[in-house]
Each structure stands twice: as structure tokens, then as C-alpha cells.
Amino acid sequence: MLSSYSKIYNLLRQSESNPYEDYLTEIIAPIFEQPDLLTNFFKRFANVNLYEISHVKAYTQKTYNKLHTHDTDSRPDLVITFSERETPHIVFIENKLGSGEGHHQLQRYREHLEQSEEEGFSTYLFYITQYFDPKQVATFSTKFFQLQWFQLYMMLQENNKQDLYYKQVLKYMEDIELNKSRTFLPQDVYAIQNLGRTISMLDQCLNEKTMHMFTNLFGKPKPWGNRAIELRDYNRYVIQNDQSDWKFIGCGFSFEQADYPEVSVYIEVHPNSKHRLILMDAFKQFAEVNEGWVYEAPEERNDWFMLYADQSLTHFLSTQDHIDEIEIFFIQRLKKLNELKQSLSQLNWIVVE
């Protein structure tokens, strides 16, 4: 289930711009106003011990007028100010999710901070990225540090106060995969060792009989490489194709929702479909009269919706031939899905040769 922040972001991303980094910064900013967390942050990532800090303020998207050597104004993602005893501190944090550094961005920030140094501030510049992006920033008095988002996620998780805000922030970071594990568990090692065999067995279930039936009913599926793309992006290993008008039919294995892999046959529809309302009604009626089929309705206008039938992989483990039984499951459900397709023959579907 998505975090509240993911749901809000899904609404915002329909705009012409896609303020991914700004959105995360806005969510994180209030946490940095907590003195205990800010102290922990400095200790962990800058090896700096702070004592008796006060007047902590976090500002997002604060603009600094360009200096005479700059081409543009500067707008760090997050600016934090606080006092330690009698010394004022100012911190710039630049947040990157997938994108790289802007034109001389870190250099401009450093020069603004060093100007603040001349006014008596102790200054720091942090560069937080999703992926490894080493930087060499020449500094004189301003201290420069860089880290990756998974490190900040780990710190927040360890300092989780169990309040609702913390939980939602952590859940959102998980939604956008900023919590990537850095350690191999025993089961990971076993999975890697047997990866070739596992992929071969999955392909046996999807090729041959299943592929033959899928092609006869719905046309040729996308090439094998699409299975790897689906696995990377959606945590499922499937064959599928485009049925036109934003309709997609597929079958395979899902590793997303349950404790064990799910064997699944589905049709999913993008909200841009011209026949969206007809399909929603048809899916709902189909699920009501066909046991084992589930209609997953959209939560709002811009959501995908789908009809599917699935079964836990554990259901097949008691059978003598696992692959044969999974193929039977796929074929029976694909035939049933074809009945739905035939009942909606007036809609646009790809022509099966």
C-alpha cells in the first residue's frame, strides 16, 4: 500500500513539471528542525559533535542572488540555520534523485557559504544523491560532505520515534526505493547461486504451451527482454502484449504483494483508454460471476485498473509436475480471459493472425 506522500505526489506529477527532488525535500525538511536528529546527522555524516544547539530553522528553495562571478542565482534545496551556544551555523543541502549536478552548482553554493563565513557563520555543504556521484569541491573554510539517500534512510530508521510523520516519511522513501539494502542475506546468496536455474524454470512455464495459447488468443507477446524490464520496474516476470487502446494482457509471476510468488493472469488498462468506463463495468461484472477473478478498481481518475486471477506458487508445490500444473493454470485462465475479450469484440483489439 502506498504512503500518503506517494498518493499526493501521484496527483502533483500530472503537471507539466515533475518536481521529484523538490517534493522529497519538502517532506524531509521538518525532520531536520528537530535538534536531536540534526545533532545525530552531523555526528554520523560529518564527524562533528554539536552541543546545546538552538533556534533550528529549515528553509526550502531559498534563493540567493548571484554573486558577480556567477551566471545565475542559487537556490539550494534545503537551508538549515541554527546556533550552537553563541556561534551561528548555516547548512546547504542539495538533493539529487537520478539527476546530476547543475551548472557549477556546488561551486556557487560553496562561494555563497564562504561569504557567510566572513559574516561569522560556521558553514557546511552536503550533497545527497540517490546514486554514487563523487565530487571534488575545493573549499577553504566551508566543510563539504556527500552521502547517498540510503544512508539517510538508515539513520532515520534507527531514530524512528514511531510517530505518524516519521512512519510516513520512511514509507515514502521505501516507495521510491531509497532504502536499498547494502547487505546480502543468506537467502540472497542462495538465490544468486540458483538464479540461472530459477529463470530457466520460469521460462519453461511461460514458453511452449503457455506461449502457444497466448499467441493464438491474443497475439505474439513482447520479446524476451521485456521480462527483464518488467522484473526491474514492477517486480514481476511476465509475458504480455499491447491489445491497443491502452489495454495490456499478460501472465506470469508476481513478487510484489505476498510473502510467496504469485502465479497470475491479468488484463490491465491505462486511464487514457477511450473505453475506460465500458471496461471497468465489464471487469466488475466478470469478477462477480467468475470465481477466482478479482477486479482492482482505480482509486481515482488517473489510476490504472485491472482484472486478474492469481494463485500462490505454494499451491503447486504438492503436485508431481510443478511446471505442468502452472501451465494448466495459465492456459485455463487465458481461455477465460479470451471469453471476456470476445464479449467485448466491439472494442479495439489487436488482430490475431
Coordinates of C-alpha atoms in Angstrom, one line a residue:
M1 CA 0.0 0.0 0.0
L2 CA 1.4 3.4 -1.0
S3 CA 2.3 6.0 1.6
S4 CA 0.2 9.2 1.9
Y5 CA 3.0 11.1 0.3
S6 CA 3.1 8.8 -2.7
K7 CA -0.6 9.4 -3.2
I8 CA -0.2 13.1 -3.0
Y9 CA 2.8 13.0 -5.4
N10 CA 0.8 11.0 -7.9
L11 CA -1.6 13.9 -8.0
L12 CA 1.1 16.5 -8.4
R13 CA 3.0 14.7 -11.1
Q14 CA 0.3 15.3 -13.7
S15 CA 1.6 18.9 -14.0
E16 CA 4.0 19.9 -16.8
S17 CA 7.0 19.8 -14.5
N18 CA 7.9 16.8 -12.3
P19 CA 9.3 18.2 -9.1
Y20 CA 10.6 14.9 -7.8
E21 CA 13.5 16.2 -5.8
D22 CA 11.7 19.3 -4.5
Y23 CA 8.9 17.2 -3.3
L24 CA 11.2 14.9 -1.3
T25 CA 13.0 17.9 0.2
E26 CA 9.7 19.4 1.4
I27 CA 8.9 16.2 3.2
I28 CA 12.3 15.8 4.8
A29 CA 12.7 19.4 5.9
P30 CA 10.6 19.3 9.1
I31 CA 12.6 16.4 10.4
F32 CA 15.8 18.5 10.2
E33 CA 14.3 21.0 12.6
Q34 CA 14.5 18.5 15.4
P35 CA 17.7 19.3 17.4
D36 CA 18.4 15.7 18.4
L37 CA 18.1 14.4 14.8
L38 CA 20.2 17.3 13.4
T39 CA 22.9 16.5 16.1
N40 CA 22.9 12.9 15.1
F41 CA 23.1 13.8 11.4
F42 CA 26.2 15.9 12.0
K43 CA 27.9 13.2 14.1
R44 CA 27.2 10.5 11.6
F45 CA 28.0 12.2 8.3
A46 CA 30.3 15.0 9.2
N47 CA 32.0 13.6 12.3
V48 CA 31.1 16.8 14.1
N49 CA 29.9 16.9 17.7
L50 CA 27.3 19.7 18.3
Y51 CA 26.4 20.9 21.8
E52 CA 23.5 22.9 23.0
I53 CA 22.0 23.8 19.6
S54 CA 19.0 26.1 19.4
H55 CA 16.9 28.2 17.1
V56 CA 16.9 25.5 14.4
K57 CA 15.1 26.5 11.2
A58 CA 14.8 24.7 7.9
Y59 CA 14.1 26.6 4.6
T60 CA 13.3 25.0 1.3
Q61 CA 14.0 26.6 -2.1
K62 CA 15.5 29.7 -0.6
T63 CA 17.1 31.9 -3.3
Y64 CA 20.5 33.6 -3.1
N65 CA 21.2 36.4 -5.5
K66 CA 24.0 35.7 -7.8
L67 CA 27.5 36.9 -7.0
H68 CA 29.4 38.9 -9.6
T69 CA 31.2 35.7 -10.8
H70 CA 28.0 33.7 -11.2
D71 CA 25.8 33.3 -14.2
T72 CA 22.6 32.6 -12.2
D73 CA 21.1 32.9 -8.8
S74 CA 21.4 30.0 -6.5
R75 CA 18.6 28.0 -4.8
P76 CA 19.8 25.2 -2.6
D77 CA 17.2 22.5 -1.9
L78 CA 17.4 22.9 1.8
V79 CA 19.0 25.6 4.0
I80 CA 19.3 24.9 7.7
T81 CA 20.3 27.6 10.3
F82 CA 20.9 27.1 14.0
S83 CA 23.0 28.4 16.8
E84 CA 25.5 26.3 18.9
R85 CA 26.0 28.3 22.1
E86 CA 27.0 31.7 20.7
T87 CA 28.0 30.5 17.2
P88 CA 25.6 30.8 14.2
H89 CA 25.7 27.9 11.7
I90 CA 24.3 27.7 8.2
V91 CA 24.0 24.4 6.2
F92 CA 23.2 23.9 2.5
I93 CA 21.8 20.5 1.4
E94 CA 21.5 19.7 -2.3
N95 CA 19.3 16.7 -3.1
K96 CA 19.6 14.6 -6.2
L97 CA 17.4 11.7 -7.3
G98 CA 18.7 10.4 -10.6
S99 CA 19.7 13.8 -12.0
G100 CA 23.2 15.2 -11.8
E101 CA 24.7 18.5 -10.6
G102 CA 23.6 21.7 -12.2
H103 CA 26.0 24.1 -13.9
H104 CA 28.7 24.9 -11.4
Q105 CA 26.0 24.3 -8.7
L106 CA 28.2 23.1 -5.8
Q107 CA 30.8 25.7 -6.6
R108 CA 28.2 28.5 -6.4
Y109 CA 26.8 27.2 -3.1
R110 CA 30.3 27.0 -1.7
E111 CA 31.0 30.6 -2.6
H112 CA 27.8 31.8 -1.0
L113 CA 28.6 29.9 2.2
E114 CA 32.1 31.3 2.3
Q115 CA 30.6 34.7 2.1
S116 CA 28.6 33.8 5.2
E117 CA 31.8 32.6 6.8
E118 CA 33.1 36.2 6.6
E119 CA 30.0 37.3 8.5
G120 CA 30.8 34.9 11.4
F121 CA 28.8 31.8 10.4
S122 CA 30.2 28.2 10.6
T123 CA 29.2 26.7 7.2
Y124 CA 28.6 23.2 5.8
L125 CA 27.6 21.9 2.4
F126 CA 26.0 18.5 2.0
Y127 CA 25.4 16.7 -1.3
I128 CA 22.9 13.9 -1.0
T129 CA 22.4 11.7 -4.1
Q130 CA 20.5 8.5 -5.0
Y131 CA 23.4 7.0 -6.9
F132 CA 27.1 7.3 -6.5
D133 CA 28.3 10.6 -7.8
P134 CA 31.7 11.6 -6.5
K135 CA 32.6 15.3 -6.4
Q136 CA 35.7 17.3 -5.8
V137 CA 34.7 20.6 -4.3
A138 CA 37.5 23.0 -3.5
T139 CA 36.7 24.6 -0.2
F140 CA 38.6 26.9 2.1
S141 CA 36.6 27.2 5.3
T142 CA 33.2 25.7 4.3
K143 CA 33.1 21.9 5.0
F144 CA 31.9 19.7 2.2
F145 CA 30.3 16.2 2.7
Q146 CA 28.4 13.9 0.4
L147 CA 26.3 10.9 1.1
Q148 CA 23.6 8.7 -0.5
W149 CA 20.0 8.6 0.3
F150 CA 20.1 5.0 1.6
Q151 CA 22.4 6.2 4.3
L152 CA 20.0 8.9 5.4
Y153 CA 17.1 6.3 5.3
M154 CA 19.1 4.0 7.6
M155 CA 19.7 6.9 10.1
L156 CA 16.0 7.9 10.1
Q157 CA 15.0 4.3 10.6
E158 CA 17.3 3.9 13.6
N159 CA 16.0 7.2 15.1
N160 CA 12.3 6.3 14.3
K161 CA 10.2 7.8 17.1
Q162 CA 7.2 5.7 15.9
D163 CA 5.1 8.8 15.4
L164 CA 2.9 9.1 12.3
Y165 CA 5.1 11.6 10.4
Y166 CA 8.2 9.6 10.8
K167 CA 6.4 6.4 9.6
Q168 CA 5.0 8.2 6.5
V169 CA 8.4 9.7 5.6
L170 CA 10.1 6.3 5.9
K171 CA 7.3 4.6 3.9
Y172 CA 7.6 7.2 1.2
M173 CA 11.3 6.6 0.9
E174 CA 10.6 2.9 0.6
D175 CA 8.1 3.6 -2.1
I176 CA 10.7 5.4 -4.2
E177 CA 13.4 2.8 -3.3
L178 CA 15.7 4.9 -1.2
N179 CA 16.0 2.1 1.2
K180 CA 18.1 -0.2 -0.9
S181 CA 19.7 -2.9 1.3
R182 CA 23.5 -3.0 1.4
T183 CA 24.0 -6.5 2.8
F184 CA 23.5 -9.9 1.3
L185 CA 21.4 -12.2 3.4
P186 CA 21.9 -16.0 3.3
Q187 CA 18.7 -16.3 1.2
D188 CA 20.1 -13.7 -1.3
V189 CA 23.3 -15.7 -1.7
Y190 CA 21.3 -18.9 -2.3
A191 CA 19.1 -17.1 -4.8
I192 CA 22.1 -15.8 -6.7
Q193 CA 23.7 -19.2 -6.8
N194 CA 20.5 -20.7 -8.3
L195 CA 19.5 -17.7 -10.4
G196 CA 20.1 -19.4 -13.7
R197 CA 18.1 -22.5 -12.8
T198 CA 15.2 -20.4 -11.4
I199 CA 15.0 -18.2 -14.6
S200 CA 15.1 -21.4 -16.7
M201 CA 12.1 -22.8 -14.8
L202 CA 10.1 -19.6 -15.0
D203 CA 10.8 -19.6 -18.8
Q204 CA 9.6 -23.2 -19.1
C205 CA 6.3 -22.2 -17.5
L206 CA 5.9 -19.2 -19.9
N207 CA 7.3 -20.7 -23.1
E208 CA 6.0 -23.7 -25.1
K209 CA 2.3 -24.5 -24.1
T210 CA 1.6 -21.2 -22.4
M211 CA 3.3 -19.2 -25.2
H212 CA 1.4 -21.2 -27.9
M213 CA -2.0 -20.5 -26.2
F214 CA -1.2 -16.8 -25.5
T215 CA -0.2 -16.2 -29.2
N216 CA -3.3 -18.0 -30.5
L217 CA -5.7 -16.0 -28.4
F218 CA -4.0 -12.6 -28.0
G219 CA -1.2 -12.4 -30.5
K220 CA 2.6 -12.6 -30.1
P221 CA 3.9 -11.3 -26.8
K222 CA 6.7 -8.8 -26.5
P223 CA 10.3 -10.2 -26.9
W224 CA 12.1 -12.0 -24.0
G225 CA 13.9 -8.8 -22.9
N226 CA 10.6 -7.3 -21.8
R227 CA 10.5 -9.9 -19.0
A228 CA 13.7 -8.4 -17.5
I229 CA 12.3 -4.9 -17.8
E230 CA 9.1 -5.9 -16.0
L231 CA 11.1 -7.6 -13.3
R232 CA 13.3 -4.5 -12.8
D233 CA 10.4 -2.0 -12.9
Y234 CA 7.4 -3.8 -11.5
N235 CA 8.9 -6.9 -9.7
R236 CA 7.1 -9.3 -11.9
Y237 CA 8.3 -11.8 -14.5
V238 CA 5.7 -12.0 -17.3
I239 CA 4.9 -12.3 -20.9
Q240 CA 2.5 -9.6 -22.2
N241 CA 1.5 -7.6 -25.1
D242 CA -0.4 -4.4 -26.0
Q243 CA -4.0 -5.0 -27.1
S244 CA -4.4 -1.4 -28.4
D245 CA -6.3 1.4 -26.7
W246 CA -4.1 1.2 -23.6
K247 CA -5.1 -2.4 -22.8
F248 CA -2.4 -4.9 -21.8
I249 CA -2.8 -8.6 -21.3
G250 CA -0.2 -10.8 -19.6
C251 CA 0.6 -13.8 -17.5
G252 CA 3.5 -14.8 -15.3
F253 CA 4.9 -14.4 -11.8
S254 CA 4.5 -11.5 -9.4
F255 CA 6.8 -11.0 -6.5
E256 CA 5.3 -7.8 -5.2
Q257 CA 2.5 -8.2 -2.7
A258 CA 2.5 -11.6 -1.0
D259 CA 5.1 -13.5 1.1
Y260 CA 5.4 -16.0 -1.8
P261 CA 5.4 -15.5 -5.5
E262 CA 2.0 -15.3 -7.2
V263 CA 1.1 -17.1 -10.5
S264 CA -1.1 -14.6 -12.3
V265 CA -3.1 -13.9 -15.5
Y266 CA -4.3 -10.4 -16.0
I267 CA -5.6 -7.6 -18.1
E268 CA -4.6 -4.0 -17.1
V269 CA -5.9 -0.8 -18.5
H270 CA -4.4 2.7 -18.5
P271 CA -6.7 5.6 -17.7
N272 CA -6.2 7.0 -21.2
S273 CA -8.3 4.2 -22.7
K274 CA -11.1 5.5 -24.8
H275 CA -13.4 2.7 -23.5
R276 CA -12.4 3.1 -19.8
L277 CA -15.9 3.1 -18.4
I278 CA -17.1 0.2 -20.5
L279 CA -14.1 -1.9 -19.5
M280 CA -14.5 -1.0 -15.8
D281 CA -18.1 -2.1 -15.8
A282 CA -17.2 -5.3 -17.8
F283 CA -14.4 -6.2 -15.4
K284 CA -16.6 -5.7 -12.4
Q285 CA -19.4 -7.9 -13.8
F286 CA -16.9 -10.6 -14.9
A287 CA -15.3 -10.8 -11.4
E288 CA -18.8 -11.1 -9.8
V289 CA -19.7 -14.2 -11.8
N290 CA -16.3 -16.0 -12.2
E291 CA -14.8 -17.5 -9.1
G292 CA -11.1 -16.7 -8.6
W293 CA -11.1 -13.4 -10.6
V294 CA -10.5 -10.1 -8.9
Y295 CA -11.4 -6.6 -10.2
E296 CA -9.0 -4.0 -8.9
A297 CA -10.8 -0.7 -9.4
P298 CA -8.9 2.7 -9.7
E299 CA -8.8 4.8 -6.6
E300 CA -9.0 8.0 -8.6
R301 CA -9.4 9.1 -12.2
N302 CA -5.8 8.8 -13.2
D303 CA -5.1 5.3 -11.9
W304 CA -4.7 2.1 -13.8
F305 CA -7.2 -0.6 -13.2
M306 CA -7.0 -4.4 -13.8
L307 CA -8.8 -7.8 -13.8
Y308 CA -6.7 -10.7 -12.7
A309 CA -6.7 -14.3 -11.4
D310 CA -3.8 -15.5 -9.3
Q311 CA -2.6 -18.3 -7.1
S312 CA 0.2 -18.6 -4.7
L313 CA 3.2 -20.6 -6.0
T314 CA 2.9 -22.7 -2.9
H315 CA -0.4 -24.1 -4.2
F316 CA 1.5 -26.0 -6.9
L317 CA 4.3 -27.5 -4.7
S318 CA 2.3 -30.5 -3.7
T319 CA 1.8 -31.6 -7.3
Q320 CA 4.1 -34.1 -9.1
D321 CA 5.0 -31.8 -12.0
H322 CA 5.0 -28.1 -10.9
I323 CA 5.6 -26.7 -14.4
D324 CA 2.8 -28.8 -16.0
E325 CA 0.3 -27.6 -13.3
I326 CA 1.3 -24.0 -13.7
E327 CA 0.9 -24.2 -17.5
I328 CA -2.6 -25.6 -17.0
F329 CA -3.4 -22.7 -14.7
F330 CA -2.2 -20.2 -17.3
I331 CA -4.0 -21.8 -20.2
Q332 CA -7.3 -22.2 -18.4
R333 CA -7.3 -18.5 -17.2
L334 CA -6.1 -17.3 -20.6
K335 CA -9.1 -19.0 -22.2
K336 CA -11.4 -17.5 -19.7
L337 CA -9.9 -14.0 -20.4
N338 CA -10.5 -14.6 -24.1
E339 CA -14.2 -15.1 -23.3
L340 CA -14.2 -11.6 -21.9
K341 CA -12.4 -10.3 -25.0
Q342 CA -15.0 -12.0 -27.3
S343 CA -17.8 -10.4 -25.3
L344 CA -16.2 -7.0 -25.9
S345 CA -15.4 -7.6 -29.6
Q346 CA -16.8 -4.2 -30.4
L347 CA -13.8 -2.6 -28.7
N348 CA -10.4 -2.2 -30.3
W349 CA -8.2 -5.3 -30.0
I350 CA -5.1 -6.4 -31.9
V351 CA -5.8 -8.7 -34.9
V352 CA -4.5 -12.2 -34.2
E353 CA -3.2 -13.7 -37.4

